[in-house]
PDB file of C-alpha atoms in Angstrom:
ATOM      1  CA  MET T   1       0.000   0.000   0.000  1.00  0.00           C
ATOM      2  CA  THR T   2       1.487   3.314  -1.057  1.00  0.00           C
ATOM      3  CA  LYS T   3       0.834   6.372   1.050  1.00  0.00           C
ATOM      4  CA  GLN T   4       1.252   9.862  -0.298  1.00  0.00           C
ATOM      5  CA  ASP T   5       1.069  12.595   2.317  1.00  0.00           C
ATOM      6  CA  LYS T   6       1.254  16.184   1.091  1.00  0.00           C
ATOM      7  CA  LEU T   7       0.164  19.684   1.947  1.00  0.00           C
ATOM      8  CA  ILE T   8      -2.136  21.425  -0.532  1.00  0.00           C
ATOM      9  CA  THR T   9      -2.358  25.212  -0.679  1.00  0.00           C
ATOM     10  CA  VAL T  10      -5.820  26.394   0.318  1.00  0.00           C
ATOM     11  CA  LYS T  11      -5.308  30.153   0.553  1.00  0.00           C
ATOM     12  CA  GLU T  12      -2.555  32.680  -0.170  1.00  0.00           C
ATOM     13  CA  VAL T  13      -2.733  36.223   1.173  1.00  0.00           C
ATOM     14  CA  VAL T  14      -0.441  39.102   0.213  1.00  0.00           C
ATOM     15  CA  LEU T  15       0.399  41.246   3.240  1.00  0.00           C
ATOM     16  CA  LYS T  16       1.372  44.920   3.155  1.00  0.00           C
ATOM     17  CA  ASN T  17       3.576  44.698   6.241  1.00  0.00           C
ATOM     18  CA  TYR T  18       7.307  45.312   6.333  1.00  0.00           C
ATOM     19  CA  CYS T  19       9.545  42.270   6.175  1.00  0.00           C
ATOM     20  CA  PRO T  20      11.725  41.958   9.308  1.00  0.00           C
ATOM     21  CA  GLU T  21      14.634  40.738   7.131  1.00  0.00           C
ATOM     22  CA  CYS T  22      14.774  43.127   4.158  1.00  0.00           C
ATOM     23  CA  TYR T  23      12.283  45.841   5.290  1.00  0.00           C
ATOM     24  CA  SER T  24      10.389  45.661   2.002  1.00  0.00           C
ATOM     25  CA  ASN T  25       6.615  46.033   2.165  1.00  0.00           C
ATOM     26  CA  ASP T  26       5.860  44.431  -1.203  1.00  0.00           C
ATOM     27  CA  GLY T  27       6.729  40.760  -0.873  1.00  0.00           C
ATOM     28  CA  MET T  28       5.122  39.391   2.288  1.00  0.00           C
ATOM     29  CA  GLN T  29       2.879  36.400   1.618  1.00  0.00           C
ATOM     30  CA  LEU T  30       0.942  34.250   4.086  1.00  0.00           C
ATOM     31  CA  THR T  31       0.063  30.751   2.854  1.00  0.00           C
ATOM     32  CA  PHE T  32      -2.366  28.347   4.498  1.00  0.00           C
ATOM     33  CA  LYS T  33      -1.935  24.659   3.663  1.00  0.00           C
ATOM     34  CA  GLN T  34      -4.027  21.626   4.557  1.00  0.00           C
ATOM     35  CA  ARG T  35      -2.839  18.008   4.792  1.00  0.00           C
ATOM     36  CA  PHE T  36      -3.989  15.680   2.003  1.00  0.00           C
ATOM     37  CA  ILE T  37      -3.427  11.920   2.275  1.00  0.00           C
ATOM     38  CA  GLU T  38      -3.790   9.541  -0.647  1.00  0.00           C
ATOM     39  CA  THR T  39      -3.378   5.764  -0.383  1.00  0.00           C
ATOM     40  CA  THR T  40      -4.264   2.848  -2.621  1.00  0.00           C
ATOM     41  CA  PHE T  41      -7.680   2.606  -0.979  1.00  0.00           C
ATOM     42  CA  TYR T  42      -8.772   6.190  -0.233  1.00  0.00           C
ATOM     43  CA  LYS T  43      -8.176   9.941  -0.543  1.00  0.00           C
ATOM     44  CA  ARG T  44      -8.508  12.037   2.582  1.00  0.00           C
ATOM     45  CA  ILE T  45      -8.445  15.729   3.465  1.00  0.00           C
ATOM     46  CA  THR T  46      -7.541  16.142   7.137  1.00  0.00           C
ATOM     47  CA  ASP T  47      -8.105  19.028   9.535  1.00  0.00           C
ATOM     48  CA  ASP T  48      -4.343  19.526   9.961  1.00  0.00           C
ATOM     49  CA  ILE T  49      -3.604  23.146   8.941  1.00  0.00           C
ATOM     50  CA  LYS T  50      -0.122  24.637   8.492  1.00  0.00           C
ATOM     51  CA  HIS T  51       0.792  28.220   7.714  1.00  0.00           C
ATOM     52  CA  VAL T  52       3.923  29.761   6.243  1.00  0.00           C
ATOM     53  CA  LEU T  53       4.888  33.423   6.148  1.00  0.00           C
ATOM     54  CA  ILE T  54       7.362  34.168   3.355  1.00  0.00           C
ATOM     55  CA  CYS T  55       8.949  37.304   1.979  1.00  0.00           C
ATOM     56  CA  LYS T  56       9.082  36.976  -1.817  1.00  0.00           C
ATOM     57  CA  THR T  57      11.523  39.885  -2.088  1.00  0.00           C
ATOM     58  CA  CYS T  58      14.343  38.333  -0.054  1.00  0.00           C
ATOM     59  CA  ASP T  59      13.134  34.684  -0.309  1.00  0.00           C
ATOM     60  CA  SER T  60      13.163  34.124   3.437  1.00  0.00           C
ATOM     61  CA  ILE T  61      10.726  32.402   5.750  1.00  0.00           C
ATOM     62  CA  ILE T  62       9.533  34.669   8.540  1.00  0.00           C
ATOM     63  CA  TYR T  63       9.328  32.795  11.832  1.00  0.00           C
ATOM     64  CA  PRO T  64       7.040  33.914  14.687  1.00  0.00           C
ATOM     65  CA  VAL T  65      10.042  35.054  16.724  1.00  0.00           C
ATOM     66  CA  GLN T  66      10.872  37.623  14.044  1.00  0.00           C
ATOM     67  CA  CYS T  67       7.349  39.088  13.801  1.00  0.00           C
ATOM     68  CA  ASP T  68       6.432  42.409  15.330  1.00  0.00           C
ATOM     69  CA  GLU T  69       3.012  43.270  16.764  1.00  0.00           C
ATOM     70  CA  HIS T  70       1.697  44.578  13.415  1.00  0.00           C
ATOM     71  CA  ILE T  71       2.477  41.319  11.605  1.00  0.00           C
ATOM     72  CA  GLU T  72       1.041  39.337  14.525  1.00  0.00           C
ATOM     73  CA  ARG T  73      -2.181  41.343  14.410  1.00  0.00           C
ATOM     74  CA  VAL T  74      -2.610  40.849  10.640  1.00  0.00           C
ATOM     75  CA  PHE T  75      -1.724  37.173  10.985  1.00  0.00           C
ATOM     76  CA  GLU T  76      -4.338  36.624  13.723  1.00  0.00           C
ATOM     77  CA  TYR T  77      -6.974  38.393  11.598  1.00  0.00           C
ATOM     78  CA  GLN T  78      -6.169  36.234   8.551  1.00  0.00           C
ATOM     79  CA  LYS T  79      -6.146  33.112  10.713  1.00  0.00           C
ATOM     80  CA  ARG T  80      -9.671  33.883  11.975  1.00  0.00           C
ATOM     81  CA  ALA T  81     -10.874  34.711   8.442  1.00  0.00           C
ATOM     82  CA  PHE T  82      -9.434  31.495   6.997  1.00  0.00           C
ATOM     83  CA  ILE T  83     -11.986  28.793   6.168  1.00  0.00           C
ATOM     84  CA  PRO T  84     -10.339  25.389   5.657  1.00  0.00           C
ATOM     85  CA  LYS T  85     -11.623  22.789   3.232  1.00  0.00           C
ATOM     86  CA  LYS T  86     -14.092  20.382   4.759  1.00  0.00           C
ATOM     87  CA  THR T  87     -12.500  17.165   5.987  1.00  0.00           C
ATOM     88  CA  SER T  88     -13.486  14.216   3.861  1.00  0.00           C
ATOM     89  CA  ARG T  89     -12.633  10.659   2.923  1.00  0.00           C
ATOM     90  CA  GLN T  90     -13.262   9.268  -0.532  1.00  0.00           C
ATOM     91  CA  PHE T  91     -12.845   5.564  -1.148  1.00  0.00           C
ATOM     92  CA  LYS T  92     -11.282   4.269  -4.362  1.00  0.00           C
ATOM     93  CA  LYS T  93     -12.176   1.203  -6.454  1.00  0.00           C
ATOM     94  CA  PRO T  94      -9.853  -1.248  -4.602  1.00  0.00           C
ATOM     95  CA  ALA T  95     -11.570  -0.383  -1.306  1.00  0.00           C
ATOM     96  CA  TYR T  96     -15.024  -0.994  -2.782  1.00  0.00           C
ATOM     97  CA  LEU T  97     -13.787  -4.298  -4.200  1.00  0.00           C
ATOM     98  CA  ILE T  98     -12.582  -5.401  -0.756  1.00  0.00           C
ATOM     99  CA  PHE T  99     -15.904  -4.291   0.807  1.00  0.00           C
ATOM    100  CA  ALA T 100     -17.826  -6.308  -1.798  1.00  0.00           C
ATOM    101  CA  LEU T 101     -15.667  -9.402  -1.274  1.00  0.00           C
ATOM    102  CA  LEU T 102     -16.105  -9.180   2.498  1.00  0.00           C
ATOM    103  CA  GLY T 103     -19.863  -8.834   2.053  1.00  0.00           C
ATOM    104  CA  VAL T 104     -20.012 -11.897  -0.200  1.00  0.00           C
ATOM    105  CA  ALA T 105     -17.873 -13.885   2.259  1.00  0.00           C
ATOM    106  CA  ILE T 106     -20.113 -12.941   5.202  1.00  0.00           C
ATOM    107  CA  VAL T 107     -23.259 -13.886   3.285  1.00  0.00           C
ATOM    108  CA  ALA T 108     -21.655 -17.186   2.235  1.00  0.00           C
ATOM    109  CA  VAL T 109     -20.748 -18.020   5.844  1.00  0.00           C
ATOM    110  CA  ILE T 110     -24.264 -17.187   7.075  1.00  0.00           C
ATOM    111  CA  VAL T 111     -25.903 -19.262   4.320  1.00  0.00           C
ATOM    112  CA  THR T 112     -23.543 -22.166   4.998  1.00  0.00           C
ATOM    113  CA  LEU T 113     -24.329 -22.083   8.732  1.00  0.00           C
ATOM    114  CA  LEU T 114     -28.074 -21.969   8.072  1.00  0.00           C
ATOM    115  CA  ILE T 115     -27.904 -24.913   5.680  1.00  0.00           C
ATOM    116  CA  TYR T 116     -25.673 -26.875   8.066  1.00  0.00           C
ATOM    117  CA  ASN T 117     -28.058 -26.241  11.001  1.00  0.00           C
ATOM    118  CA  LYS T 118     -31.054 -27.420   8.944  1.00  0.00           C
ATOM    119  CA  ILE T 119     -29.287 -30.639   7.989  1.00  0.00           C
ATOM    120  CA  ILE T 120     -28.285 -31.377  11.589  1.00  0.00           C
ATOM    121  CA  ASN T 121     -31.713 -30.541  13.057  1.00  0.00           C
ATOM    122  CA  LEU T 122     -33.609 -32.929  10.751  1.00  0.00           C
ATOM    123  CA  PRO T 123     -34.961 -36.064  12.528  1.00  0.00           C
TER     124      PRO T 123
END
């Protein structure tokens, strides 16, 4: 079974704050990403949310330690305004095949037990 775990970009917001590294106010970008898991049997969107604050001007990641109160305030606003994708799980064809085979096996066992009990209970 192969498992592919990746983060998909849900929302990107351009911020007009100054970068703490290069002091440019043009390149700040806040990106919200959500975890997406794909296996042989299903696809799943989880509720695991990550965020990254990047300055496109100097190509540096801005960590929370580097942020001033203005960036923090804008970040908190964007975090509250962010609406993540709804968590979901979608089964693929191999999963449905396994479900069908299990269903057939259970029915076969039940029918076999019923037939066996009728044969034993006859006088």
